Short mmCIF file of C-alpha atoms in Angstrom, two decimals:
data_model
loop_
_atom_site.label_atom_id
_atom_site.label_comp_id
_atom_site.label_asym_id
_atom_site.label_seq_id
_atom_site.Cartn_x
_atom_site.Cartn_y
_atom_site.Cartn_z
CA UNK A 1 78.78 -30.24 24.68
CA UNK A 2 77.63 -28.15 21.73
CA UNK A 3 80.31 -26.28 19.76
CA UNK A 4 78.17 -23.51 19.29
CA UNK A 5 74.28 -22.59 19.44
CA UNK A 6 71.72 -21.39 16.83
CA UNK A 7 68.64 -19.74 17.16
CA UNK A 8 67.55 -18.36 13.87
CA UNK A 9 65.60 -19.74 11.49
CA UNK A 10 66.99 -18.03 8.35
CA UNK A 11 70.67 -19.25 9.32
CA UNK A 12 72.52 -20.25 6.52
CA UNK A 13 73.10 -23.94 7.70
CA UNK A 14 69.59 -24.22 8.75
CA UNK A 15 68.30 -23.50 5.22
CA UNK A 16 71.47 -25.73 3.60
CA UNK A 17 70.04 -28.95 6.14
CA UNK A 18 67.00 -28.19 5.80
CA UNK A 19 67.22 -28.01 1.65
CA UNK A 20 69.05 -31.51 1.99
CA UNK A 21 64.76 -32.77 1.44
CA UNK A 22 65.57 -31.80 -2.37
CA UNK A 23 67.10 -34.72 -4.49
CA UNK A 24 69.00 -31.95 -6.34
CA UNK A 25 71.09 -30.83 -3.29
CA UNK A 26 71.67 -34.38 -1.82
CA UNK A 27 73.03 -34.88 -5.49
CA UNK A 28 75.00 -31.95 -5.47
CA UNK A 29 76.46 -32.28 -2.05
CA UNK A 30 76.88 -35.91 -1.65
CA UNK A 31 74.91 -35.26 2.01
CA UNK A 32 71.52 -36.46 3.32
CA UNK A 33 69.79 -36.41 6.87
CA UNK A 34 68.70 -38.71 9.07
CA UNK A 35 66.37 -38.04 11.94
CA UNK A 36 66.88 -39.02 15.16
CA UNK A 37 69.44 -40.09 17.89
CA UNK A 38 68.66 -44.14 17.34
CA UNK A 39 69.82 -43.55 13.62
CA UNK A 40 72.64 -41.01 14.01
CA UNK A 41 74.21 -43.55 17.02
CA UNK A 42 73.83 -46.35 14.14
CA UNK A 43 75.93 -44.24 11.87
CA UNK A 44 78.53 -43.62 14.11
CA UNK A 45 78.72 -47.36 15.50
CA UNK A 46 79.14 -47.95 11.63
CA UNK A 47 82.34 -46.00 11.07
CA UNK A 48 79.35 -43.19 9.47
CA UNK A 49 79.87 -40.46 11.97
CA UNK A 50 77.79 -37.09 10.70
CA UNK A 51 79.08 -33.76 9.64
CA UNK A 52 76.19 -31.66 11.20
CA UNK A 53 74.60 -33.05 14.62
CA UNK A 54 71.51 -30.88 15.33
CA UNK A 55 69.86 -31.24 18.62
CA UNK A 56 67.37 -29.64 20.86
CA UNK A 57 67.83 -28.32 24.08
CA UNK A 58 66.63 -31.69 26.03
CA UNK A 59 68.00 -33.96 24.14
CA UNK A 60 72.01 -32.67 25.38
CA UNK A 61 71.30 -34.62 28.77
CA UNK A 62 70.73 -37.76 27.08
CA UNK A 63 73.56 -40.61 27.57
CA UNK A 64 74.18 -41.50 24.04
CA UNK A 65 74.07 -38.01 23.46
CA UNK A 66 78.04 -37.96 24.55
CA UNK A 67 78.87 -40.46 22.18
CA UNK A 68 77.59 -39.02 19.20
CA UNK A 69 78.93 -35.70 20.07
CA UNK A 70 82.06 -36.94 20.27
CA UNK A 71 82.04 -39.14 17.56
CA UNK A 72 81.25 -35.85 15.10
CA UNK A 73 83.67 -33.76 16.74
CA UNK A 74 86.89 -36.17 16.56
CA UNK A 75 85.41 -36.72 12.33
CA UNK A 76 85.78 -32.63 12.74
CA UNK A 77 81.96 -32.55 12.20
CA UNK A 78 80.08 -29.33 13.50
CA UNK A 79 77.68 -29.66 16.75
CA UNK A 80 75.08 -27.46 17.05
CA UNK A 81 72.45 -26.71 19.55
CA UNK A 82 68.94 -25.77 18.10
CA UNK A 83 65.38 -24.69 19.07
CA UNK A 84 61.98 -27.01 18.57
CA UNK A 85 61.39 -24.55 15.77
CA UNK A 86 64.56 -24.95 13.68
CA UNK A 87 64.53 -28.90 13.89
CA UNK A 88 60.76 -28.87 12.97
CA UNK A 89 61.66 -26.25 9.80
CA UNK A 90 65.16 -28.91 8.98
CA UNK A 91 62.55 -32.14 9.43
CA UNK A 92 59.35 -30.82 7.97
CA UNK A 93 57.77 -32.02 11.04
CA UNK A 94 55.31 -30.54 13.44
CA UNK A 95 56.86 -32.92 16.45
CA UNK A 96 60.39 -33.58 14.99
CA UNK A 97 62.75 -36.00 16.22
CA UNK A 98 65.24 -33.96 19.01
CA UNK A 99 68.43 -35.10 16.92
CA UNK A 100 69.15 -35.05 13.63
CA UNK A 101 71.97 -35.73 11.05
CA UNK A 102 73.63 -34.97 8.35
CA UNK A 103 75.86 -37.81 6.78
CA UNK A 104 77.85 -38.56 3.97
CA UNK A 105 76.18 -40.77 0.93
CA UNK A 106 78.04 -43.87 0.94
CA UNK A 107 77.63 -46.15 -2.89
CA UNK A 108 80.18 -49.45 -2.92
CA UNK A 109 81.12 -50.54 -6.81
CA UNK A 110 78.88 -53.15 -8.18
CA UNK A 111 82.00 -55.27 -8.55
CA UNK A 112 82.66 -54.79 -4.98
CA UNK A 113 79.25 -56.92 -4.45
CA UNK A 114 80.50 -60.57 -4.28
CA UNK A 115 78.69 -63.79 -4.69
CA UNK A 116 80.77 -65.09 -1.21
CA UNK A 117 79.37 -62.38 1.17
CA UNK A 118 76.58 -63.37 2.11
CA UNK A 119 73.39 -65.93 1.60
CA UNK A 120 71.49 -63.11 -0.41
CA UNK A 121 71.84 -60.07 -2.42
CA UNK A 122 68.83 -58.06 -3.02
CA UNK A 123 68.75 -56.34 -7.21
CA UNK A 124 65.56 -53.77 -7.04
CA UNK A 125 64.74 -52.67 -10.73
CA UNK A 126 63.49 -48.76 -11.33
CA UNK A 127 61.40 -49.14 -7.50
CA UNK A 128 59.89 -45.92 -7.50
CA UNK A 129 58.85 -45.54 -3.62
CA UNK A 130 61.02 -44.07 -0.81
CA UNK A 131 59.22 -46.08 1.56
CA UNK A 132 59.15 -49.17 0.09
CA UNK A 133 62.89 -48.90 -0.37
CA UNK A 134 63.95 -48.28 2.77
CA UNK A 135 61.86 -50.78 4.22
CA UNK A 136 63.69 -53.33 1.69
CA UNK A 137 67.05 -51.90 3.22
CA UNK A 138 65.98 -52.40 6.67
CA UNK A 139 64.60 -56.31 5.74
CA UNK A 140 67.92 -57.04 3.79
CA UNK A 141 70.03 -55.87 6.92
CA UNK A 142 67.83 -58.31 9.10
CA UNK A 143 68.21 -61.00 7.01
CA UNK A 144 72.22 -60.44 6.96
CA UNK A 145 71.84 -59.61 2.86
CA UNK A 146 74.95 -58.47 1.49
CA UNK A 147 73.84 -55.47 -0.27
CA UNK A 148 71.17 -54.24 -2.42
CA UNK A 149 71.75 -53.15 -5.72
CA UNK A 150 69.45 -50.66 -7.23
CA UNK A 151 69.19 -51.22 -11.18
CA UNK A 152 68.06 -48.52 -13.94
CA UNK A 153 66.32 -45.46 -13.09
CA UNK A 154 65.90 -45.94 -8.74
CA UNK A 155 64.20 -43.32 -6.32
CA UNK A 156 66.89 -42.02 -4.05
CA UNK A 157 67.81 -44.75 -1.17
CA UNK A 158 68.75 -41.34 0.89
CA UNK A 159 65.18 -39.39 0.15
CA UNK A 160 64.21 -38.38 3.91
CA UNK A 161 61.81 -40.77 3.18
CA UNK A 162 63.85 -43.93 2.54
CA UNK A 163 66.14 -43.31 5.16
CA UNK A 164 63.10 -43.24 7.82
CA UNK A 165 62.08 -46.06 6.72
CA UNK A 166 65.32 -48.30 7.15
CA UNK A 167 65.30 -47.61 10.89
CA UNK A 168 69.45 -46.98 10.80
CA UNK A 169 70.04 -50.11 8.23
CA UNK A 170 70.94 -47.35 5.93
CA UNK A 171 74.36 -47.17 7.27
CA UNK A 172 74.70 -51.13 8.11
CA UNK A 173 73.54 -52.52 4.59
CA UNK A 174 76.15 -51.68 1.25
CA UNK A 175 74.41 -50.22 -1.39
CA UNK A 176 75.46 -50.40 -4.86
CA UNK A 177 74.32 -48.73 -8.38
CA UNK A 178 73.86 -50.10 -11.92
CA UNK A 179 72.77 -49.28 -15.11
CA UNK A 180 70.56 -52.55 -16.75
CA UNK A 181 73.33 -53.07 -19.18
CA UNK A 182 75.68 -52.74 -16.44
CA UNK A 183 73.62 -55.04 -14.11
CA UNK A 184 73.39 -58.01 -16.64
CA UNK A 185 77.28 -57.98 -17.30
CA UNK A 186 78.26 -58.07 -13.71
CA UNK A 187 75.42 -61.04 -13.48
CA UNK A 188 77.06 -63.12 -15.55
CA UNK A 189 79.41 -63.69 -12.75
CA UNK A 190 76.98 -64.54 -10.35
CA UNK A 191 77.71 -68.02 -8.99
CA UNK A 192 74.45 -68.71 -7.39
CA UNK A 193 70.82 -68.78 -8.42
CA UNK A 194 69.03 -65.59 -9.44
CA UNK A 195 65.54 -65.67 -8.89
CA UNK A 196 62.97 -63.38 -9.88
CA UNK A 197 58.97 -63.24 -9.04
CA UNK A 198 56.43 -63.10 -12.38
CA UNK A 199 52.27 -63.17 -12.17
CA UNK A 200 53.02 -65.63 -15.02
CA UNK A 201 55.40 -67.72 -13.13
CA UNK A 202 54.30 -71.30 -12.47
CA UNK A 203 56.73 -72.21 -9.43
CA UNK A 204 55.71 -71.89 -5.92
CA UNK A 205 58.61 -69.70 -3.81
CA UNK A 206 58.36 -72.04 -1.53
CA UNK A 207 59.42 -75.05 -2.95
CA UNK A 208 61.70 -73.79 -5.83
CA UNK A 209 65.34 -74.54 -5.92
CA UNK A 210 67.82 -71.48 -4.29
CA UNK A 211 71.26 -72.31 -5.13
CA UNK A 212 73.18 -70.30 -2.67
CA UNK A 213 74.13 -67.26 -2.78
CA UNK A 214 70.79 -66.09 -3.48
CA UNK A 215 70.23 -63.12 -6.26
CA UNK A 216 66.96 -61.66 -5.50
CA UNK A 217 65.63 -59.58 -8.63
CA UNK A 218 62.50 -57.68 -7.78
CA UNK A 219 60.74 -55.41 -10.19
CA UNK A 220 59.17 -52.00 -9.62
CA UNK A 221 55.63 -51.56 -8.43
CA UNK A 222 53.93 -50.88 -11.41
CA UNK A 223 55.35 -52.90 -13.37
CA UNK A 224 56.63 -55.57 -12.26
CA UNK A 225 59.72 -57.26 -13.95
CA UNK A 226 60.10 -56.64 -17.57
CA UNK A 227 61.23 -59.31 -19.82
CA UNK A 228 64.46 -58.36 -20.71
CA UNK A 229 65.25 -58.56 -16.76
CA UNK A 230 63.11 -62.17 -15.82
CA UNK A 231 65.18 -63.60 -18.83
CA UNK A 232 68.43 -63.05 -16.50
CA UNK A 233 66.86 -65.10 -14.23
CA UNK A 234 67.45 -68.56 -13.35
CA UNK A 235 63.98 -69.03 -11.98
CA UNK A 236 61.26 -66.88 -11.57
CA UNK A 237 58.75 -67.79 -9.36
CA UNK A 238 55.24 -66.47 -7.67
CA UNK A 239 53.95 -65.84 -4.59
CA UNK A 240 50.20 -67.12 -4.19
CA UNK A 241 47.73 -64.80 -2.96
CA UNK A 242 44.68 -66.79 -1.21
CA UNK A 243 42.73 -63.83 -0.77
CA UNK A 244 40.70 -61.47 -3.13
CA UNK A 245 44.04 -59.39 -3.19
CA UNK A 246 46.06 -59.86 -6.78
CA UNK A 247 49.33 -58.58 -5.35
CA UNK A 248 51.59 -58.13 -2.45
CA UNK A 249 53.18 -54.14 -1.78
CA UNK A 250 57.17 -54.69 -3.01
CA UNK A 251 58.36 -54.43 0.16
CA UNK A 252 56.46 -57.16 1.53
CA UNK A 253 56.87 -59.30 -1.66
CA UNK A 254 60.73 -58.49 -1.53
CA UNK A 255 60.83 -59.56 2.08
CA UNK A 256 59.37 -63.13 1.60
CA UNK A 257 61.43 -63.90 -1.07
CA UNK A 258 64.60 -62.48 0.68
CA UNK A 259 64.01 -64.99 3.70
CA UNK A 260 62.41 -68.08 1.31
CA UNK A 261 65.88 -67.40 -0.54
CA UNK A 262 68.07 -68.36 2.55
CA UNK A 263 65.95 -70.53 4.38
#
């Protein structure tokens, strides 16, 4: 099935995948990876098929194998079959995944994000974590969010990282860009509630008011939400913590509030 077969680590398109780990190349390509045949079928059932399909030896035989294959060959993507070696040097990984993927970045407009979508659209302000964003991604695609828009200064939604962490929702959930300034005009024309969480907040997430659709504004995790971004709220609201812990991780915090916001 393969077009054609490499075996050498210092192949030119084994060190371009490989370098695809580096913000600056995924920048300057417009490409990123994603590891394994569960995500790369996800990309291709999504209209996403890759460029580059790497896989080992074994993993040919598999039966969705044949679909991907042929889904990057009729996009006039490039199959090629690879040693254990070259996909742990392309994944970093002592026991890498036995497929992997390079796609296309895909951003929507922000103006493309509409208030009729869906039940929930998920705003993250400067998060700073490649986990914790992909894990957000993954969350808003199980809650049927509409998109997530990443506001200011964002880690990169297609760091190897992130795009573990989504489990394939990278390709399912639309994910749109925004400058604060930007971000606050394009609010204005939100016809929903926008809620936000604040330590200082005084309503309970569970029993404010969610006019839907749902704006969910999370801050970063150092931080928080600054004031200039609660005040574009319509509420902003707290989570209790019963325990000796002061704080919930973002991704956690961001998934309560996504499903308290369409409940």
């Amino acid at each position: 099935m393969s077009a054609r077969t490499i075996t050498s680590l210092q192949n030119p398109t084994v060190k371009a995948v490989r370098a695809l780990h580096m913000r600056k190349e995924r920048e300057e390509t417009g490409l990123f990876l994603a590891e394994g045949l569960k995500n790369v079928i996800e990309g291709v059932d999504t209209g996403h098929p890759p460029r580059i399909l790497m896989h080992g030896p074994d993993a040919a035989s598999h039966p969705m194998m044949r679909k991907a294959v042929q889904a990057t060959l009729a996009a006039r993507g490039e199959v090629i079959e690879v040693s254990h070696d070259i996909l742990a040097k392309v994944s970093r990984r002592e026991n890498p995944q036995a497929v992997v993927g390079v796609f296309p970045q895909a951003f929507v407009p922000l103006d493309a994000v509409s208030a009729g979508a869906a039940q929930c659209v998920v705003a993250l302000h400067r998060v700073r974590d490649p986990g914790n964003l992909g894990t957000i991604v993954r969350t808003a695609d199980a809650a049927g969010c509409g998109a997530v828009i990443l506001v200011g200064e964002c880690c990169d939604p297609h760091a190897v990282e992130a795009v573990r962490a989504t489990m394939g929702s990278i390709f399912a959930v639309p994910l749109a860009r925004a400058s604060e300034s930007e971000f606050a005009a394009w609010r204005a024309g939100w016809t929903g509630s926008v809620v936000g969480t604040l330590l200082s907040a005084t309503a309970d997430h569970r029993t404010a008011t969610y006019a839907k659709p749902a704006l969910v504004l999370m801050g970063n995790e150092q931080q928080g939400l600054p004031p200039e971004m609660a005040a574009l709220c319509d509420v902003n609201v707290k989570i209790p913590m019963r325990g000796r812990a002061d704080s919930l991780n973002l991704s956690v915090a961001t998934g309560v509030m996504i499903y308290a916001a369409t409940n």
